[in-house]
Short mmCIF file of C-alpha atoms and ligand atoms in Angstrom, two decimals:
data_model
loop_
_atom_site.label_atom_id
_atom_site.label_comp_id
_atom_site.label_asym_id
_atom_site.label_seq_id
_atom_site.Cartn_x
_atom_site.Cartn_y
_atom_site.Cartn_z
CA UNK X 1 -15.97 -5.26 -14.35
CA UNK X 2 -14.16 -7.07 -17.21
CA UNK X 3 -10.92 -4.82 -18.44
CA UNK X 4 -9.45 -2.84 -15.23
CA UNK X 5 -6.27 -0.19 -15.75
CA UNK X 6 -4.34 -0.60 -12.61
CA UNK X 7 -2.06 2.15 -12.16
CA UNK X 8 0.68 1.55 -9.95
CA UNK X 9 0.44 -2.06 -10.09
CA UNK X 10 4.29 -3.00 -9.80
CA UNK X 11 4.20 -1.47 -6.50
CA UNK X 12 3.58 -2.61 -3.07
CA UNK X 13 -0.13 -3.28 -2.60
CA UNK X 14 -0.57 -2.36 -6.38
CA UNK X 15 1.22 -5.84 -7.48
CA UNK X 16 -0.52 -7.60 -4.55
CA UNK X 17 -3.88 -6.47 -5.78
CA UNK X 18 -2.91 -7.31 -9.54
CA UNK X 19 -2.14 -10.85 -7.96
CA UNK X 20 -5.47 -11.28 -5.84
CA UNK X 21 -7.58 -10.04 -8.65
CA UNK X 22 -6.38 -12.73 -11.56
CA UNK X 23 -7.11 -15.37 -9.15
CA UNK X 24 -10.25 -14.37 -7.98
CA UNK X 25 -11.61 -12.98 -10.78
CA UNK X 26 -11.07 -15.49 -13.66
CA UNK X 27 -12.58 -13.45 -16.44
CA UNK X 28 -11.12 -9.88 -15.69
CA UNK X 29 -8.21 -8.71 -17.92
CA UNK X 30 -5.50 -6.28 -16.38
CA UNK X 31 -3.78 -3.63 -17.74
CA UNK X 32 -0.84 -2.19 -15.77
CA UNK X 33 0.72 1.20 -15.79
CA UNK X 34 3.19 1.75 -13.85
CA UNK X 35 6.36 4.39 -14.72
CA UNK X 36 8.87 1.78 -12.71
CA UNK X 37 10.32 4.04 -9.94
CA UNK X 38 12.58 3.29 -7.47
CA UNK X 39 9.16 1.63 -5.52
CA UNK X 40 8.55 -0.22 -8.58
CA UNK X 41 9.62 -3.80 -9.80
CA UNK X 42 8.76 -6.20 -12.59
CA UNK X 43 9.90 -9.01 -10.08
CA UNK X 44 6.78 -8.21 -7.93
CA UNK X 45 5.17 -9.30 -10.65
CA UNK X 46 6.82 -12.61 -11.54
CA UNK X 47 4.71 -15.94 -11.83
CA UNK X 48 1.65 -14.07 -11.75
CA UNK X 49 -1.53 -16.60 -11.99
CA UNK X 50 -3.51 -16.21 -15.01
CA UNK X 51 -0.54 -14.08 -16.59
CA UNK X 52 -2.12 -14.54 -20.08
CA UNK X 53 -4.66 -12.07 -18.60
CA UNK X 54 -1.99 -9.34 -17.51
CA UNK X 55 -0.85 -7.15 -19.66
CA UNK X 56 1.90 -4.54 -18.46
CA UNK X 57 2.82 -1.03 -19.70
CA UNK X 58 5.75 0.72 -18.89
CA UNK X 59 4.59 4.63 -18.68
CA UNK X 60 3.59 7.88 -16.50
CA UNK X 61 0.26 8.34 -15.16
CA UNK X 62 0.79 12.05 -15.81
CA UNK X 63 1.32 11.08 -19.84
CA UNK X 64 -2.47 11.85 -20.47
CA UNK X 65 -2.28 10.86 -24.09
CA UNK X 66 -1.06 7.56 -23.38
CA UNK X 67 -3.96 7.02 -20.74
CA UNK X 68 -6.57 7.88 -23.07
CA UNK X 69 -5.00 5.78 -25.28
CA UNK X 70 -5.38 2.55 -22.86
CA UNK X 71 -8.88 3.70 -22.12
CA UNK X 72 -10.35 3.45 -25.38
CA UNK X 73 -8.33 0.99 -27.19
CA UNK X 74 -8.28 -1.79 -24.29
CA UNK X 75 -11.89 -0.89 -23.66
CA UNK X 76 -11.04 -0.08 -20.04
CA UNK X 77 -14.15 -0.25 -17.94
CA UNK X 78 -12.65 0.13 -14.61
CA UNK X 79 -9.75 2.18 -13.00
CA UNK X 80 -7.92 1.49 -9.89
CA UNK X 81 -6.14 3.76 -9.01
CA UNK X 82 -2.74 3.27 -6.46
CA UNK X 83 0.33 4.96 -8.12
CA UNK X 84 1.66 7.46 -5.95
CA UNK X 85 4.89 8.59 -4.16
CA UNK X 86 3.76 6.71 -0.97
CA UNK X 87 6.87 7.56 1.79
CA UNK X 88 6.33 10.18 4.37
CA UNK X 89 9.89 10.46 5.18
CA UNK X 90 10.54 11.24 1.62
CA UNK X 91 8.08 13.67 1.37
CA UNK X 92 9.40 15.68 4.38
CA UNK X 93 12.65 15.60 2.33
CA UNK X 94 11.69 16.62 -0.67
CA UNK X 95 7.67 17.55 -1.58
CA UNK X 96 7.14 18.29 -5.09
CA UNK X 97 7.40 14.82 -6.11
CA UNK X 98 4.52 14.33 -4.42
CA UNK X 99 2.50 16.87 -5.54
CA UNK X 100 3.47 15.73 -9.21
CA UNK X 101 2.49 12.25 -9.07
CA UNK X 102 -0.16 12.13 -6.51
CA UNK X 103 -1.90 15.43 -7.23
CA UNK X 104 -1.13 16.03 -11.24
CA UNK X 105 -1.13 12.49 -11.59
CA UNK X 106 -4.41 12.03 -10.66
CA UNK X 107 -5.90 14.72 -12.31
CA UNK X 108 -4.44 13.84 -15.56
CA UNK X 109 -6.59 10.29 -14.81
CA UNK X 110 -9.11 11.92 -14.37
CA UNK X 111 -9.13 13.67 -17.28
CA UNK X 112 -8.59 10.98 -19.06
CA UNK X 113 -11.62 8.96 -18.16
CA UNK X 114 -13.65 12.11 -18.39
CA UNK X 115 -12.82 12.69 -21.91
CA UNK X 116 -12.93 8.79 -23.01
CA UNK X 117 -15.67 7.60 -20.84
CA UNK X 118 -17.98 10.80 -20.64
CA UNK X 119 -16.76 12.57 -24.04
CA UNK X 120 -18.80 12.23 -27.05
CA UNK X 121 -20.50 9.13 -27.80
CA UNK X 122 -19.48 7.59 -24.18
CA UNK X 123 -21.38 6.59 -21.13
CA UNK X 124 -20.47 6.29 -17.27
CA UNK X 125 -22.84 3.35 -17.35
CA UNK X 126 -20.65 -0.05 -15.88
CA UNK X 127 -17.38 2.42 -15.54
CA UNK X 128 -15.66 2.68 -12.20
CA UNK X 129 -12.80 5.11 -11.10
CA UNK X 130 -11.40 3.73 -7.42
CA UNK X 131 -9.54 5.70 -5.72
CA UNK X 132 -6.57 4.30 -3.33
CA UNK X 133 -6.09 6.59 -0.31
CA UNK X 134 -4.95 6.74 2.78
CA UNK X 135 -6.22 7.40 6.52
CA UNK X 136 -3.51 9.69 6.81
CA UNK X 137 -5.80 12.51 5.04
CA UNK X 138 -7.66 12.98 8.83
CA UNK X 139 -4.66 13.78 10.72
CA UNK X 140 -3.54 12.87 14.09
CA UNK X 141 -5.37 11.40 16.67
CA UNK X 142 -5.66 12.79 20.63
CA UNK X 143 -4.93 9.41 23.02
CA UNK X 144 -8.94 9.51 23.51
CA UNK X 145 -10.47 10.25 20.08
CA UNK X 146 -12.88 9.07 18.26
CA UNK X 147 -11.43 6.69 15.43
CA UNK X 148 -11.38 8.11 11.50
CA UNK X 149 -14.48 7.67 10.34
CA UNK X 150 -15.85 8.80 6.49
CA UNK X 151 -17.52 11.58 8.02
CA UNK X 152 -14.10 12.95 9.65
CA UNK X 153 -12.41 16.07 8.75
CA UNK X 154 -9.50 16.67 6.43
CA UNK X 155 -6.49 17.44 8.29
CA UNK X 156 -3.25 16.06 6.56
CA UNK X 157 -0.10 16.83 8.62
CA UNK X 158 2.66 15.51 6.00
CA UNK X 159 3.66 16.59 2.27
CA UNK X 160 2.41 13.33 1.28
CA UNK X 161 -1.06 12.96 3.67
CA UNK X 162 -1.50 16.97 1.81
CA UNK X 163 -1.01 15.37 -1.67
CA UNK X 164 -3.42 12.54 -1.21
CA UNK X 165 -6.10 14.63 0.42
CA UNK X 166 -5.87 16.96 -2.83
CA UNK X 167 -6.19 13.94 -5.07
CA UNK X 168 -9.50 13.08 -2.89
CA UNK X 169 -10.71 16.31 -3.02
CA UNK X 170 -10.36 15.98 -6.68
CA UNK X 171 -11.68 12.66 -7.12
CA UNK X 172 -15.24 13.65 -5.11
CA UNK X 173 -15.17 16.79 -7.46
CA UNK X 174 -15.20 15.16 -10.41
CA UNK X 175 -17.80 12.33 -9.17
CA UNK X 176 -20.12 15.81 -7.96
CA UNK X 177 -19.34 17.87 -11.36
CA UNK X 178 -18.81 15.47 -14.68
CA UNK X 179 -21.18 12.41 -13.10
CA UNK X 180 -17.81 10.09 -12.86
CA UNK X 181 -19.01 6.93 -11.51
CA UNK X 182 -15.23 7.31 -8.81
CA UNK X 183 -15.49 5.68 -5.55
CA UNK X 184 -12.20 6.28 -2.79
CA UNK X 185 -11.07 3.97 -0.08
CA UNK X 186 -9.44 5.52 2.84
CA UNK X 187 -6.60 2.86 4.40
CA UNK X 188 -4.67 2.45 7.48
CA UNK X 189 -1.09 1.40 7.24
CA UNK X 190 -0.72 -1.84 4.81
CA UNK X 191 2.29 -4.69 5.36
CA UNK X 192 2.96 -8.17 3.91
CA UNK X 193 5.05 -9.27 1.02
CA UNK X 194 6.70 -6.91 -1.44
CA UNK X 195 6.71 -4.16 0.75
CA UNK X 196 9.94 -1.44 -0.49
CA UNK X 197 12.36 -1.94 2.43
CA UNK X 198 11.73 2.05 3.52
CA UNK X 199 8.25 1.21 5.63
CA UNK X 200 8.37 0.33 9.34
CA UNK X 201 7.66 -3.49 8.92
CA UNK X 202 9.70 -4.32 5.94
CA UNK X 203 12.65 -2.02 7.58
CA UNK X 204 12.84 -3.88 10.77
CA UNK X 205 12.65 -7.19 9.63
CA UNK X 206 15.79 -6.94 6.78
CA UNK X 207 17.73 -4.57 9.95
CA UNK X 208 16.66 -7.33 12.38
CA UNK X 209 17.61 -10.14 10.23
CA UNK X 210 21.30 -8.74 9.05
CA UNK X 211 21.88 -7.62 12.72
CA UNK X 212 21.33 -3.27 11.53
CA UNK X 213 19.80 -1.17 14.05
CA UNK X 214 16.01 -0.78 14.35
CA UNK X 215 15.85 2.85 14.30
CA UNK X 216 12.82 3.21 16.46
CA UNK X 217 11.29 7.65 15.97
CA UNK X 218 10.97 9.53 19.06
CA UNK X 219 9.43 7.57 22.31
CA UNK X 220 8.28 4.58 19.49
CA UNK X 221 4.78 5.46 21.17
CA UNK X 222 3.07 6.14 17.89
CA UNK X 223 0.22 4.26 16.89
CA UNK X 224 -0.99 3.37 13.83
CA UNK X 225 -3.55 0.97 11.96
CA UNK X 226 -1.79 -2.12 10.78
CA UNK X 227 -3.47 -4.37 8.13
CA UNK X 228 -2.43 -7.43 6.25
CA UNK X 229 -2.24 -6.43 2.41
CA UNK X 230 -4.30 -9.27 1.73
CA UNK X 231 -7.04 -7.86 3.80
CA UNK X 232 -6.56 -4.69 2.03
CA UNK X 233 -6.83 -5.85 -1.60
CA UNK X 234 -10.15 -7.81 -0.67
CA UNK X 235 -11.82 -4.87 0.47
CA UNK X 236 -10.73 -2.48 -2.38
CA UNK X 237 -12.07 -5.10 -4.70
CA UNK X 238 -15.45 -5.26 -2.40
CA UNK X 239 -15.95 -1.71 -2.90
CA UNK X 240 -14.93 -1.78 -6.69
CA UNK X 241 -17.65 -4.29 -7.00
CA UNK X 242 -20.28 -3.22 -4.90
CA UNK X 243 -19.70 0.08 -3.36
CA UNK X 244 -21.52 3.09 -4.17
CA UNK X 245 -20.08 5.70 -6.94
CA UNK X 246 -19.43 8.96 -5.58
CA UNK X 247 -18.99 7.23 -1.66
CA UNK X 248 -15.41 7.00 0.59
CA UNK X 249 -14.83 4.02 2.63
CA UNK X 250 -12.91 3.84 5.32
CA UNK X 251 -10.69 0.46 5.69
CA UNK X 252 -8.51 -0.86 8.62
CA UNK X 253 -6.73 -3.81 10.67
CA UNK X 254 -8.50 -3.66 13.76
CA UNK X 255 -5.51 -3.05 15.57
CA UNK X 256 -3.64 -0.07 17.37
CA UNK X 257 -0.05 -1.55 18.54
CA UNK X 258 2.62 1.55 19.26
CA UNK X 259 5.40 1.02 16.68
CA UNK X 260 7.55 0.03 19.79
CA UNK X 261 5.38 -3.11 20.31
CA UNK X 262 5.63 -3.65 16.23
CA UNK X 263 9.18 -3.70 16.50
CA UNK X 264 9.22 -5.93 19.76
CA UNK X 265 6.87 -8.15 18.45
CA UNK X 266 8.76 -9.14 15.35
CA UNK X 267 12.03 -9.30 17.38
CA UNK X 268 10.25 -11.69 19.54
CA UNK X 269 9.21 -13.61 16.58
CA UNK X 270 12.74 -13.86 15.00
CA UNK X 271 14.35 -14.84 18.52
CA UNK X 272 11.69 -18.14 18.64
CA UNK X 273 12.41 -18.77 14.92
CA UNK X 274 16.29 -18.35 15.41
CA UNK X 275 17.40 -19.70 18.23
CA UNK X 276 21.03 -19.93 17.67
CA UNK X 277 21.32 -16.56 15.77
CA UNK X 278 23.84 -14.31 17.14
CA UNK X 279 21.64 -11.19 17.37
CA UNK X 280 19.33 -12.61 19.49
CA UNK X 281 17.71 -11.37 21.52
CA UNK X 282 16.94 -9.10 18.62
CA UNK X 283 15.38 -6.70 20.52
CA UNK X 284 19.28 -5.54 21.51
CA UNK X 285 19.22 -3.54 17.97
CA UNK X 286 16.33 -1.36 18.88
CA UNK X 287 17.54 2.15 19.18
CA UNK X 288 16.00 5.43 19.21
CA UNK X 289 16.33 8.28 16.98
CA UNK X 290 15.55 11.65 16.58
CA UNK X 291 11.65 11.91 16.02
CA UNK X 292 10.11 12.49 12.29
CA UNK X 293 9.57 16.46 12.01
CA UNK X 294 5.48 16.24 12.46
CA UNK X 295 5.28 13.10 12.97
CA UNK X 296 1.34 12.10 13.32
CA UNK X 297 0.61 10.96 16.86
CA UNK X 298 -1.80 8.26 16.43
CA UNK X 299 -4.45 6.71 13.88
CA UNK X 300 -7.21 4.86 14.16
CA UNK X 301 -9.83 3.54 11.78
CA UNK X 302 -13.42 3.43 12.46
CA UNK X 303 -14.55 0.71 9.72
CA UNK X 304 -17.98 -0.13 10.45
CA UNK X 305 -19.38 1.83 6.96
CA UNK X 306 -17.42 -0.74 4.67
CA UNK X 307 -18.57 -3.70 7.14
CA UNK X 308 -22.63 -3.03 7.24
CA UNK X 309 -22.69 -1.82 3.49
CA UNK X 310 -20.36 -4.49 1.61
CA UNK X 311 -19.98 -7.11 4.84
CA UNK X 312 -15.82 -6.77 4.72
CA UNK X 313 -14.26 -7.35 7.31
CA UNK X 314 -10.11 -8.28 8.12
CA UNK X 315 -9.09 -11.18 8.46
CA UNK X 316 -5.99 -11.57 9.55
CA UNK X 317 -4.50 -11.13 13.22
CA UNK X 318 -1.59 -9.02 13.33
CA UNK X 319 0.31 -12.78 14.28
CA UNK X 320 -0.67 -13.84 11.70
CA UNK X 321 0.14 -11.18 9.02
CA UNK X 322 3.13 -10.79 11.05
CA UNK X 323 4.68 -14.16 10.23
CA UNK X 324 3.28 -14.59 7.02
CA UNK X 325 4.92 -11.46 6.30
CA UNK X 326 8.67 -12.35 7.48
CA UNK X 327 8.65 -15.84 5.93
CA UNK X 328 8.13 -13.95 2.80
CA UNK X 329 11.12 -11.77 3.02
CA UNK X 330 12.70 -15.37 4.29
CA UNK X 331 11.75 -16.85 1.51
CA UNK X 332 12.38 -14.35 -1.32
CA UNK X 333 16.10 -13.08 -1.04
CA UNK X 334 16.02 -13.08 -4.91
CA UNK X 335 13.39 -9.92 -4.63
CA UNK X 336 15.53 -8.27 -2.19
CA UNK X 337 18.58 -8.31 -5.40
CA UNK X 338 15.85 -7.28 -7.74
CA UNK X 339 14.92 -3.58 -6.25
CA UNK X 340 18.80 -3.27 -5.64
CA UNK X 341 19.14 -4.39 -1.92
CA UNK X 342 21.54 -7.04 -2.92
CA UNK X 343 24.03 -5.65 -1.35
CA UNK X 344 23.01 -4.39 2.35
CA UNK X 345 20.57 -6.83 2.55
CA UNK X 346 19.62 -10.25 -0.13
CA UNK X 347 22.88 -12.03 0.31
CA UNK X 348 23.42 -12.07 4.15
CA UNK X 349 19.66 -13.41 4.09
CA UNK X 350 20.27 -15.72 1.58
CA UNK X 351 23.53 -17.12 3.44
CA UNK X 352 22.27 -17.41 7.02
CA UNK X 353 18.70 -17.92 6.85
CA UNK X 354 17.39 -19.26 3.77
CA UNK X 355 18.32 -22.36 3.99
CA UNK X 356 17.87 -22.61 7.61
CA UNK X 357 14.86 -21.32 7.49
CA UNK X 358 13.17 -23.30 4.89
CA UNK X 359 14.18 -26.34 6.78
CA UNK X 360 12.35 -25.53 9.92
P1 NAD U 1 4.54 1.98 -3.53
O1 NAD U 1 5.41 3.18 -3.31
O2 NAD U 1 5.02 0.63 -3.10
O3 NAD U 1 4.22 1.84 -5.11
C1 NAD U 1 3.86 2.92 -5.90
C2 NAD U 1 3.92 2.46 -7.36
O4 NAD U 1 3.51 3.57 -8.17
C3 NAD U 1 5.32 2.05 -7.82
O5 NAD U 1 5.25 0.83 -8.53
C4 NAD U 1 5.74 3.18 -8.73
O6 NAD U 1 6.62 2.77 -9.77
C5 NAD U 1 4.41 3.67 -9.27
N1 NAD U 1 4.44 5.06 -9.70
C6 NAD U 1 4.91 6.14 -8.99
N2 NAD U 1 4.79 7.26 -9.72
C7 NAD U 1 4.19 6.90 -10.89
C8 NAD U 1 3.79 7.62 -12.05
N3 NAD U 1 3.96 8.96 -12.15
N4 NAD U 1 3.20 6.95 -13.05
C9 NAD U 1 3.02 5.60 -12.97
N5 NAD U 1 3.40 4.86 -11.91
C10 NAD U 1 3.98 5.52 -10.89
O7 NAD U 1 3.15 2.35 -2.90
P2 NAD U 1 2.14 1.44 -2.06
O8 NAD U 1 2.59 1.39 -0.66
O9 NAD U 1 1.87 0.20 -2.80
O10 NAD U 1 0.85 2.38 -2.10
C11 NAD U 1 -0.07 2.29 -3.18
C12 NAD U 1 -1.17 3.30 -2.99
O11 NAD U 1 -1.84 3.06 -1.76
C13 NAD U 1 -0.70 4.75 -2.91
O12 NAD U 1 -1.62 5.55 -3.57
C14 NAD U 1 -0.69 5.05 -1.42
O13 NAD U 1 -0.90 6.43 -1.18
C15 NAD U 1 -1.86 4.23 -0.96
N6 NAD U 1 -1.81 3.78 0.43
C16 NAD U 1 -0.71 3.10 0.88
C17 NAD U 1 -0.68 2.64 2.19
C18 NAD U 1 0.49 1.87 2.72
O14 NAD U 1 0.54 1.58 3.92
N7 NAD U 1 1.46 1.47 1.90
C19 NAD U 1 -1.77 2.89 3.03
C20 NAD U 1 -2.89 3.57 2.54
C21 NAD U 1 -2.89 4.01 1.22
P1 TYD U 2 5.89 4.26 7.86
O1 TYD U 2 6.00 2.79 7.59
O2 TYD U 2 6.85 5.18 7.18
O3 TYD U 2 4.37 4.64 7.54
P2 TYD U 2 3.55 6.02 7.85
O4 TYD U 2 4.51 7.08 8.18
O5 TYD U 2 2.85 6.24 6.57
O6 TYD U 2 2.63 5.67 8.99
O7 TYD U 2 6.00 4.50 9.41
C1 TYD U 2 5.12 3.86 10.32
C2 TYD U 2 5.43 4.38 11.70
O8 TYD U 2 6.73 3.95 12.08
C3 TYD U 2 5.46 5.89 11.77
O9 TYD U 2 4.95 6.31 13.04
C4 TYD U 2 6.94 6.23 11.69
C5 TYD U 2 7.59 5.05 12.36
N1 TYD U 2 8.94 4.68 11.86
C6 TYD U 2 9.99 4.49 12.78
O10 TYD U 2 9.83 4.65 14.00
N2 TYD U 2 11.20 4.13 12.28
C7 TYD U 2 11.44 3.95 10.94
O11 TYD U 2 12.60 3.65 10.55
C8 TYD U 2 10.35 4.14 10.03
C9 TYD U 2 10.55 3.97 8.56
C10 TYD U 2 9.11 4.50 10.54
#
């Protein structure tokens, strides 16, 4: 692996991943093509290390010609693969996004590398196309099921679990078809920093920390997979690397809290770090609302493929990802301005914590 296209890489755990892979990677280049949506910001890609190796590109992953383009003048060798519409909520509102970006979107990329790395005169040999998915594809979980493992059926419940099962589906087929050396990793539910303030985590911590209401769905006794977007971008690089072409891999925390003890645990974390706030306890802003319309019950990821094959494993502790992940959003009120969240959110932060909290 020498010139990767990220797609998707001003994103969430696309800009993390661009991040983790300059450092550890010293000789890779990275080219990044993301179309700057609302999920999207060049600030989560400021002070990048090695930036000399980064290069970005506004542009659509559906724009074929301009992906081909990439391919074969930047001498791609590797794709991965994580722009998508990524909000269930949203997709419940409104589908066809989805199916746009995650479904013709990926089929246009794979397209693309068919025609550039398989057309005439090419060669899958050293080429990899990753794709990022989600656990979501399997469904919901019964309170005494078996975890997700690789073997698991497809059974998305939401717009957006439907859209990335179709990308799979289209991924494997062109691995099984053309010969594209494509590889897919299925993930639980990623947090840390530079998570869009829409996602459970990121949500409760701004609401906690501006005293808004933590708008807890239903009985808040969902459960879900929670893992450190560190963790995450470690093993998609493992499997990149090492993993087998035309193989899924399942990835996970290790954990199963309900989102009610998510919530409670970072209000318990916020009353210890702010003693004196007037919110606290913080856990006096939880309130429930009206449940998500098919909202998935429960997830859980059975890992143990991507651990004996590759030897990944997480490792961080939900405590530990936890408070790494709300000094962040302590730390970086600036971010908050930059994806337009000055408002409701970056300069109450900036006014009561920041300073307070980068004295303690
Ligand atoms: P995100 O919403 O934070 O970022 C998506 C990025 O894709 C944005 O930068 C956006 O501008 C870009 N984008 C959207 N449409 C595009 C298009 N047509 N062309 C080019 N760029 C486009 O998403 P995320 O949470 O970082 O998720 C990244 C990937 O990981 C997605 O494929 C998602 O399905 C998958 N995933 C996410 C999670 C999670 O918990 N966040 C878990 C498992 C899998
Ligand atoms: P979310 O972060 O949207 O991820 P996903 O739906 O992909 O799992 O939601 C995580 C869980 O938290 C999910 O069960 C829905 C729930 N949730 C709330 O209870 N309140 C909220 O405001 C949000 C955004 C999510």
């Amino acid at each position: 692996m020498k010139r990767i296209l990220v797609t998707g890489g001003a994103g969430f755990i696309g800009s993390n991943f661009v991040r983790y892979v300059l450092t550890e990677r010293p000789g890779v280049q990275v080219v990044n093509l993301d179309a700057l949506t609302y999920a999207g910001s060049l600030e989560s890609l400021s002070g990048l290390p090695g930036e000399a190796r980064h290069a970005f590109v506004q542009g659509d992953i559906r724009d074929r010609g301009l992906v081909e383009r990439l391919l074969s003048e930047r001498q791609i060798d590797t794709i991965v693969h994580f722009a998508a519409e990524s909000h269930v909520d949203r997709s419940i509102a409104g589908p066809e996004a989805f199916i746009d970006t995650n479904v013709v979107g990926t089929l246009r990329l794979l397209e693309a590398a068919r025609a550039v790395w398989l057309g005439r005169g090419g060669s899958a040999e050293g080429k990899r196309f990753h794709h990022i998915s989600t656990d979501e594809v399997f469904g919901s979980l019964g309170p005494s099921d078996a975890a997700f493992h690789e073997g698991t059926p497809y059974a998305p419940s939401s717009p957006y679990a439907a859209s990335k099962a179709a990308a799979d589906h289209l991924v494997r087929a062109y691995a099984h078809t053309y010969g594209l050396p494509a590889s897919i990793t299925n993930c639980s539910n990623n947090y840390g920093p530079r998570q869009f303030p829409e996602k459970l985590i990121p949500l409760m911590i701004l609401n906690a920390l501006t005293g808004k209401p933590l708008p807890v769905y239903g009985d808040g006794a969902q459960v879900r997979d929670w893992i450190y977007v560190v963790d995450s971008c470690e093993a998609v690089l493992r499997v990149v690397e090492r993993g087998r072409a035309g193989e899924s891999y399942n990835v996970g925390g290790g954990n199963q809290p309900t989102n009610l003890e998510i919530v409670q645990q970072i209000c318990a974390v916020l009353d210890a770090r702010f003693p004196d706030s007037p919110y606290r306890p913080y856990s006096r802003l939880l309130r429930f609302v009206p449940d998500r319309p098919g909202h998935d019950r429960r997830y859980a990821v059975d890992f143990r493929k991507i651990e004996h094959e590759l030897g990944w494993r997480p490792r961080f502790s939900l405590d530990e990802g936890l408070s790494e992940t709300i000094a962040w959003y302590l730390a970086n009120p600036g971010w908050l301005s930059a994806i337009g969240r000055r408002d409701d959110y970056h300069g109450w932060i900036e006014r009561n914590y920041t300073k307070r909290g980068a004295d303690q």
